[in-house]
Amino acid sequence: MLGLPKGEVFLVPWTEDWSKEFLSEKERIQNKISRFIEDIHHIGSTAVKGLSAKPIIDIAIEIKDFNDGKHCVIPLESLGYSYKGINILPDRHYFSKGEPRTHQIHMYQTGSNFLVEQLKFRDYLRSNGDARMEYQELKIQLLKANKHNKHKYADEKTNFVNAVLAKI
């Protein structure tokens, strides 16, 4: 299942379909903007086997030069993405796809601290079952408390993420 309607927050169990969807979308993106891309990563909870997640595929695209992001807008719009600009989330071009939203692109310049931290956190959860389960339990608690407030839900995960990043 993919898609999260506006204003809602819910989790679904991890599925191999998310990995397949990422790979398929990665290929479509590469076919449109490959000349700007250094790498494409599957990030967020859908990228961590066994972790329940909001059913949105988060994609991190590394580009050589941050300003190249503006050259990617029209090609990505042809794939159904909507460009949200550079002021929604720090240090990135942000795109979303679908209504309900099924995919998000976070486009970073190679070396971005935000990208490095995303990849470190993802990889830590992939290799540490205890941390993965602790994070899942936290997400379930926060979901119960913030079912209709996605921003509060996301913000309240920050302490856990920062604690993990501080020790790796």
CSV table of C-alpha atoms in Angstrom, one decimal:
chain,number,residue,atom,x,y,z
A,1,MET,CA,0.0,0.0,0.0
A,2,LEU,CA,1.3,3.5,-0.9
A,3,GLY,CA,-0.2,6.8,-0.2
A,4,LEU,CA,-0.8,9.1,2.8
A,5,PRO,CA,-3.8,11.5,2.6
A,6,LYS,CA,-3.2,15.1,3.7
A,7,GLY,CA,-3.5,15.7,7.4
A,8,GLU,CA,-3.4,12.0,8.3
A,9,VAL,CA,-0.7,10.0,10.0
A,10,PHE,CA,-0.8,6.2,10.1
A,11,LEU,CA,1.8,3.4,9.9
A,12,VAL,CA,1.6,0.2,7.9
A,13,PRO,CA,3.9,-2.9,8.3
A,14,TRP,CA,7.0,-2.9,6.1
A,15,THR,CA,6.7,-4.7,2.8
A,16,GLU,CA,9.2,-5.7,0.1
A,17,ASP,CA,6.9,-3.8,-2.3
A,18,TRP,CA,8.5,-0.6,-1.0
A,19,SER,CA,12.0,-1.6,-2.1
A,20,LYS,CA,10.6,-2.6,-5.5
A,21,GLU,CA,8.8,0.7,-5.8
A,22,PHE,CA,11.9,2.6,-4.9
A,23,LEU,CA,14.0,0.8,-7.5
A,24,SER,CA,11.3,1.4,-10.2
A,25,GLU,CA,11.1,5.1,-9.3
A,26,LYS,CA,14.8,5.4,-9.2
A,27,GLU,CA,15.1,4.2,-12.8
A,28,ARG,CA,12.4,6.6,-14.0
A,29,ILE,CA,14.2,9.5,-12.3
A,30,GLN,CA,17.6,8.5,-13.7
A,31,ASN,CA,16.1,8.4,-17.2
A,32,LYS,CA,15.0,12.0,-16.8
A,33,ILE,CA,17.8,13.7,-14.9
A,34,SER,CA,20.9,11.4,-14.9
A,35,ARG,CA,23.3,14.1,-15.9
A,36,PHE,CA,22.8,15.9,-12.6
A,37,ILE,CA,22.8,12.9,-10.3
A,38,GLU,CA,25.7,11.6,-8.2
A,39,ASP,CA,23.5,9.0,-6.5
A,40,ILE,CA,19.9,8.1,-5.5
A,41,HIS,CA,19.2,6.6,-2.1
A,42,HIS,CA,16.1,5.1,-0.5
A,43,ILE,CA,15.7,6.8,2.9
A,44,GLY,CA,13.2,7.0,5.7
A,45,SER,CA,11.4,4.1,7.4
A,46,THR,CA,10.3,2.5,4.2
A,47,ALA,CA,14.0,1.8,3.5
A,48,VAL,CA,14.4,-0.2,6.7
A,49,LYS,CA,13.3,-3.8,6.5
A,50,GLY,CA,10.9,-4.8,9.3
A,51,LEU,CA,10.1,-1.2,10.3
A,52,SER,CA,6.5,0.0,10.1
A,53,ALA,CA,6.2,3.3,8.2
A,54,LYS,CA,4.0,5.9,6.8
A,55,PRO,CA,3.3,4.6,3.3
A,56,ILE,CA,5.4,7.2,1.4
A,57,ILE,CA,8.6,6.3,-0.5
A,58,ASP,CA,11.3,8.9,0.6
A,59,ILE,CA,14.0,9.3,-2.1
A,60,ALA,CA,17.3,11.2,-1.6
A,61,ILE,CA,18.9,12.5,-4.7
A,62,GLU,CA,22.5,13.7,-4.5
A,63,ILE,CA,23.3,16.3,-7.1
A,64,LYS,CA,26.7,17.8,-7.9
A,65,ASP,CA,25.7,21.4,-7.5
A,66,PHE,CA,22.7,22.6,-5.5
A,67,ASN,CA,21.7,25.0,-8.2
A,68,ASP,CA,21.3,22.1,-10.6
A,69,GLY,CA,18.1,21.3,-8.7
A,70,LYS,CA,16.3,24.0,-10.7
A,71,HIS,CA,17.1,22.2,-13.9
A,72,CYS,CA,15.4,19.1,-12.6
A,73,VAL,CA,12.0,20.6,-11.9
A,74,ILE,CA,10.4,20.3,-15.3
A,75,PRO,CA,11.7,16.7,-16.0
A,76,LEU,CA,10.5,15.6,-12.5
A,77,GLU,CA,7.1,17.3,-13.0
A,78,SER,CA,6.8,15.1,-16.2
A,79,LEU,CA,6.9,12.1,-13.8
A,80,GLY,CA,4.1,13.5,-11.6
A,81,TYR,CA,6.2,15.3,-9.0
A,82,SER,CA,5.2,18.7,-7.7
A,83,TYR,CA,8.1,21.1,-6.8
A,84,LYS,CA,7.7,22.6,-3.4
A,85,GLY,CA,10.9,24.7,-3.4
A,86,ILE,CA,13.9,25.0,-1.1
A,87,ASN,CA,12.1,26.6,1.9
A,88,ILE,CA,10.0,23.6,3.0
A,89,LEU,CA,12.9,21.6,4.5
A,90,PRO,CA,16.4,22.8,5.2
A,91,ASP,CA,19.2,22.4,2.7
A,92,ARG,CA,17.3,20.7,-0.1
A,93,HIS,CA,15.0,20.9,-3.0
A,94,TYR,CA,11.7,19.2,-2.1
A,95,PHE,CA,9.3,17.4,-4.4
A,96,SER,CA,6.2,15.4,-3.7
A,97,LYS,CA,4.1,13.1,-5.9
A,98,GLY,CA,0.5,11.9,-5.7
A,99,GLU,CA,-2.6,12.7,-3.8
A,100,PRO,CA,-2.6,11.0,-1.5
A,101,ARG,CA,1.1,11.5,-1.4
A,102,THR,CA,3.1,8.4,-2.5
A,103,HIS,CA,6.6,9.7,-3.0
A,104,GLN,CA,8.9,12.5,-1.8
A,105,ILE,CA,12.2,13.6,-3.2
A,106,HIS,CA,14.8,15.3,-1.0
A,107,MET,CA,17.4,16.7,-3.4
A,108,TYR,CA,20.7,17.5,-1.7
A,109,GLN,CA,24.1,18.6,-2.9
A,110,THR,CA,26.6,15.9,-2.4
A,111,GLY,CA,28.2,16.2,1.1
A,112,SER,CA,25.1,17.8,2.7
A,113,ASN,CA,25.1,17.2,6.4
A,114,PHE,CA,21.3,16.5,6.3
A,115,LEU,CA,21.9,13.7,3.7
A,116,VAL,CA,24.9,12.3,5.6
A,117,GLU,CA,22.7,12.1,8.8
A,118,GLN,CA,19.8,10.5,6.9
A,119,LEU,CA,22.0,7.8,5.6
A,120,LYS,CA,23.8,7.2,8.9
A,121,PHE,CA,20.4,6.9,10.7
A,122,ARG,CA,19.0,4.6,8.1
A,123,ASP,CA,22.0,2.3,8.1
A,124,TYR,CA,22.1,2.2,11.9
A,125,LEU,CA,18.5,1.0,12.0
A,126,ARG,CA,19.1,-1.5,9.3
A,127,SER,CA,22.0,-3.1,11.3
A,128,ASN,CA,20.7,-2.7,14.8
A,129,GLY,CA,17.5,-4.7,15.6
A,130,ASP,CA,17.1,-3.3,19.2
A,131,ALA,CA,17.3,0.3,18.0
A,132,ARG,CA,14.9,-0.5,15.1
A,133,MET,CA,12.3,-2.0,17.5
A,134,GLU,CA,12.8,0.9,20.0
A,135,TYR,CA,12.2,3.4,17.2
A,136,GLN,CA,9.1,1.4,16.0
A,137,GLU,CA,7.6,1.5,19.6
A,138,LEU,CA,8.3,5.2,19.8
A,139,LYS,CA,6.6,5.8,16.4
A,140,ILE,CA,3.5,3.8,17.6
A,141,GLN,CA,3.3,5.9,20.8
A,142,LEU,CA,3.6,9.1,18.9
A,143,LEU,CA,1.1,8.1,16.4
A,144,LYS,CA,-1.5,7.5,19.1
A,145,ALA,CA,-0.8,10.9,20.6
A,146,ASN,CA,-0.6,12.8,17.2
A,147,LYS,CA,-2.9,11.0,14.8
A,148,HIS,CA,-3.9,14.2,13.0
A,149,ASN,CA,-0.8,16.3,13.5
A,150,LYS,CA,2.0,15.0,11.2
A,151,HIS,CA,4.3,17.9,12.1
A,152,LYS,CA,4.1,17.1,15.8
A,153,TYR,CA,4.5,13.4,15.1
A,154,ALA,CA,7.7,14.1,13.1
A,155,ASP,CA,9.1,16.7,15.5
A,156,GLU,CA,8.7,14.3,18.5
A,157,LYS,CA,10.9,11.7,16.8
A,158,THR,CA,13.8,14.2,16.7
A,159,ASN,CA,15.2,13.4,20.2
A,160,PHE,CA,15.5,9.7,19.3
A,161,VAL,CA,17.2,10.4,16.0
A,162,ASN,CA,19.6,12.9,17.6
A,163,ALA,CA,20.5,10.4,20.3
A,164,VAL,CA,21.3,7.7,17.7
A,165,LEU,CA,23.4,10.1,15.6
A,166,ALA,CA,25.3,11.2,18.7
A,167,LYS,CA,26.5,7.7,19.4
A,168,ILE,CA,27.4,6.5,15.8
